[in-house]
Amino acid sequence: MLAPAHVGHLAMLRTLIREASAEGSMTAGLAGDTPQAVEFFAQIKRALVHGYFVEEDPQSRRLESVAVPGYVFWPDDRHSGNPPVGFGLFRALDGGYELWLAGLEFGRRGGGQGRALIDALFGTSHGKKTWVVRIPRGSRYRAAVAHLLKAHDFESVGDTKTLRWFLRRSAPPALANRVRDAVNGHQQLN
């Protein structure tokens, strides 16, 4: 079951993101109280409160609002007052979305829970218009995530220094070209 994420879920997201960062499944440096982590979680909080965050466009240098819809996940059809065990945050990108962040409690991994989370996220209106997913190259869950993404028509389009990039086959051609250029080091994708 999914429900819209809100600022009341921030502590759960912070915990799951810090744990995943510490073990290499998410961006490095988010496990502690580094300046990077403080700014990152402030950005997450803004997204949960307002539904968007502000970032600088790397090419134009203008500040732009970016929509960040998100969901929290329970592994069954009802949450029965229990806290969610997973989440997914999308980031607006060229008339669609990137699955920007997703996480599941470590104790819930395996046994189909990751598949249930990914299937639920891609079943949402945002998930149906998601074109891009990036995962850390060093993640021990890289192969499992790639397998789950394949079921939703994503293919790996290559690696950058720290990330493996996936693109949905039905992505708009202009975006697909930008993603491939970003992977090949020719431009930066917002």
Short mmCIF file of C-alpha atoms in Angstrom, two decimals:
data_model
loop_
_atom_site.label_atom_id
_atom_site.label_comp_id
_atom_site.label_asym_id
_atom_site.label_seq_id
_atom_site.Cartn_x
_atom_site.Cartn_y
_atom_site.Cartn_z
CA MET A 1 0.00 0.00 0.00
CA LEU A 2 1.19 3.50 -0.83
CA ALA A 3 0.21 6.82 0.69
CA PRO A 4 1.48 10.30 -0.19
CA ALA A 5 4.64 11.19 1.71
CA HIS A 6 4.57 14.25 3.96
CA VAL A 7 6.86 15.97 6.45
CA GLY A 8 5.68 13.62 9.21
CA HIS A 9 7.58 10.86 7.36
CA LEU A 10 10.88 12.78 7.38
CA ALA A 11 12.39 10.86 10.32
CA MET A 12 11.68 7.50 8.63
CA LEU A 13 13.12 8.69 5.31
CA ARG A 14 16.19 10.10 7.06
CA THR A 15 16.78 6.79 8.87
CA LEU A 16 16.43 4.67 5.73
CA ILE A 17 18.57 7.03 3.63
CA ARG A 18 21.33 7.19 6.26
CA GLU A 19 21.38 3.39 6.61
CA ALA A 20 21.46 2.91 2.83
CA SER A 21 24.22 5.51 2.47
CA ALA A 22 26.30 3.82 5.18
CA GLU A 23 26.14 0.47 3.40
CA GLY A 24 26.64 1.87 -0.11
CA SER A 25 23.16 1.62 -1.62
CA MET A 26 22.68 5.40 -1.81
CA THR A 27 24.81 8.45 -2.30
CA ALA A 28 27.87 8.38 -0.09
CA GLY A 29 28.20 10.99 2.64
CA LEU A 30 24.60 11.03 3.80
CA ALA A 31 25.08 8.71 6.78
CA GLY A 32 26.59 11.34 9.08
CA ASP A 33 26.05 14.98 9.95
CA THR A 34 28.21 16.36 7.15
CA PRO A 35 27.36 19.69 5.51
CA GLN A 36 26.30 17.68 2.43
CA ALA A 37 23.89 15.57 4.51
CA VAL A 38 22.47 18.60 6.36
CA GLU A 39 21.72 20.36 3.05
CA PHE A 40 20.36 17.16 1.48
CA PHE A 41 17.90 16.52 4.30
CA ALA A 42 16.86 20.18 4.32
CA GLN A 43 16.07 19.73 0.62
CA ILE A 44 14.07 16.56 1.39
CA LYS A 45 12.16 18.43 4.11
CA ARG A 46 11.29 21.26 1.68
CA ALA A 47 10.07 18.68 -0.82
CA LEU A 48 7.89 16.95 1.79
CA VAL A 49 6.44 20.25 3.06
CA HIS A 50 5.95 22.06 -0.25
CA GLY A 51 6.02 19.31 -2.89
CA TYR A 52 9.07 20.80 -4.59
CA PHE A 53 12.57 22.05 -3.97
CA VAL A 54 14.65 24.74 -5.61
CA GLU A 55 17.85 23.94 -7.46
CA GLU A 56 20.22 25.74 -9.76
CA ASP A 57 20.13 24.78 -13.44
CA PRO A 58 23.74 23.85 -14.23
CA GLN A 59 23.60 25.37 -17.71
CA SER A 60 21.59 28.58 -17.27
CA ARG A 61 22.59 29.05 -13.58
CA ARG A 62 18.96 30.08 -12.87
CA LEU A 63 17.16 28.84 -9.77
CA GLU A 64 14.21 26.63 -10.68
CA SER A 65 11.45 24.90 -8.76
CA VAL A 66 11.43 21.14 -9.24
CA ALA A 67 8.35 19.09 -8.33
CA VAL A 68 9.12 16.18 -5.99
CA PRO A 69 6.06 13.98 -5.39
CA GLY A 70 6.59 11.05 -3.09
CA TYR A 71 5.01 8.05 -1.42
CA VAL A 72 5.51 5.88 1.62
CA PHE A 73 5.01 2.12 1.49
CA TRP A 74 3.47 -0.62 3.61
CA PRO A 75 3.86 -4.23 2.44
CA ASP A 76 0.17 -5.08 2.74
CA ASP A 77 -3.17 -3.49 1.82
CA ARG A 78 -3.48 -1.60 5.08
CA HIS A 79 -1.06 0.03 7.41
CA SER A 80 -2.90 -0.89 10.65
CA GLY A 81 -1.29 2.00 12.49
CA ASN A 82 2.22 0.65 11.81
CA PRO A 83 4.83 3.01 10.38
CA PRO A 84 5.71 2.67 6.69
CA VAL A 85 8.66 0.44 5.80
CA GLY A 86 9.68 2.04 2.52
CA PHE A 87 9.37 5.09 0.31
CA GLY A 88 9.85 6.48 -3.17
CA LEU A 89 10.42 10.07 -4.25
CA PHE A 90 10.09 11.18 -7.85
CA ARG A 91 11.76 14.26 -9.33
CA ALA A 92 10.20 16.16 -12.25
CA LEU A 93 12.21 15.84 -15.44
CA ASP A 94 11.23 16.95 -18.97
CA GLY A 95 7.48 16.33 -18.86
CA GLY A 96 7.92 13.21 -16.77
CA TYR A 97 9.91 12.01 -13.79
CA GLU A 98 13.01 10.34 -12.49
CA LEU A 99 12.64 7.85 -9.66
CA TRP A 100 14.99 9.97 -7.58
CA LEU A 101 15.14 8.05 -4.30
CA ALA A 102 13.61 4.82 -3.07
CA GLY A 103 14.33 2.75 -0.02
CA LEU A 104 13.11 -0.18 2.01
CA GLU A 105 13.97 -1.24 5.56
CA PHE A 106 16.83 -3.74 5.52
CA GLY A 107 14.82 -6.35 7.38
CA ARG A 108 12.13 -6.18 4.70
CA ARG A 109 14.46 -6.79 1.76
CA GLY A 110 14.04 -10.11 0.01
CA GLY A 111 10.90 -12.17 -0.11
CA GLY A 112 9.34 -9.94 -2.76
CA GLN A 113 9.15 -6.74 -0.70
CA GLY A 114 11.43 -4.77 -3.05
CA ARG A 115 9.40 -5.92 -6.03
CA ALA A 116 6.17 -4.91 -4.29
CA LEU A 117 7.60 -1.43 -3.57
CA ILE A 118 8.85 -0.90 -7.14
CA ASP A 119 5.63 -2.26 -8.67
CA ALA A 120 3.54 0.03 -6.45
CA LEU A 121 5.68 3.08 -7.26
CA PHE A 122 5.56 2.47 -11.02
CA GLY A 123 1.80 1.89 -10.75
CA THR A 124 1.23 5.52 -9.67
CA SER A 125 0.52 8.32 -12.13
CA HIS A 126 4.05 9.63 -11.49
CA GLY A 127 5.57 6.19 -11.90
CA LYS A 128 3.88 5.66 -15.25
CA LYS A 129 5.62 8.80 -16.52
CA THR A 130 9.03 7.96 -15.05
CA TRP A 131 11.79 7.85 -17.65
CA VAL A 132 15.05 7.71 -15.65
CA VAL A 133 16.47 5.81 -12.67
CA ARG A 134 20.05 6.09 -11.39
CA ILE A 135 21.59 3.81 -8.79
CA PRO A 136 25.05 3.77 -7.19
CA ARG A 137 27.40 1.50 -9.13
CA GLY A 138 28.78 0.11 -5.88
CA SER A 139 25.41 -0.91 -4.44
CA ARG A 140 25.22 -4.56 -3.49
CA TYR A 141 21.57 -4.42 -4.65
CA ARG A 142 22.51 -3.19 -8.15
CA ALA A 143 21.72 -6.50 -9.90
CA ALA A 144 18.44 -6.94 -8.03
CA VAL A 145 17.32 -3.39 -8.83
CA ALA A 146 18.29 -3.82 -12.50
CA HIS A 147 16.16 -6.98 -12.61
CA LEU A 148 13.19 -5.17 -11.05
CA LEU A 149 13.54 -2.24 -13.44
CA LYS A 150 13.65 -4.53 -16.47
CA ALA A 151 10.11 -5.66 -15.65
CA HIS A 152 9.04 -2.01 -16.05
CA ASP A 153 10.72 -1.63 -19.46
CA PHE A 154 13.93 0.04 -18.25
CA GLU A 155 17.31 -0.76 -19.73
CA SER A 156 20.78 0.14 -18.56
CA VAL A 157 22.27 2.83 -20.78
CA GLY A 158 25.67 2.93 -19.12
CA ASP A 159 27.72 4.04 -16.17
CA THR A 160 29.22 7.28 -15.03
CA LYS A 161 31.90 7.45 -12.35
CA THR A 162 29.53 6.62 -9.49
CA LEU A 163 26.15 5.79 -11.06
CA ARG A 164 24.50 3.22 -13.31
CA TRP A 165 21.82 4.85 -15.46
CA PHE A 166 18.55 3.27 -16.57
CA LEU A 167 16.20 4.64 -19.20
CA ARG A 168 12.66 3.55 -19.94
CA ARG A 169 12.35 2.42 -23.54
CA SER A 170 9.32 4.68 -24.04
CA ALA A 171 11.17 7.83 -22.86
CA PRO A 172 10.77 10.87 -25.13
CA PRO A 173 13.55 10.81 -27.75
CA ALA A 174 14.97 14.23 -26.78
CA LEU A 175 15.30 13.15 -23.13
CA ALA A 176 16.75 9.77 -24.13
CA ASN A 177 19.43 11.58 -26.15
CA ARG A 178 20.20 13.91 -23.22
CA VAL A 179 20.53 10.95 -20.85
CA ARG A 180 22.85 9.12 -23.23
CA ASP A 181 24.91 12.31 -23.67
CA ALA A 182 25.10 12.72 -19.87
CA VAL A 183 26.25 9.11 -19.48
CA ASN A 184 28.88 9.63 -22.18
CA GLY A 185 30.12 12.75 -20.38
CA HIS A 186 28.98 15.25 -22.98
CA GLN A 187 26.54 17.21 -20.82
CA GLN A 188 25.02 17.30 -17.35
CA LEU A 189 21.45 16.12 -16.79
CA ASN A 190 19.53 18.23 -14.24
#
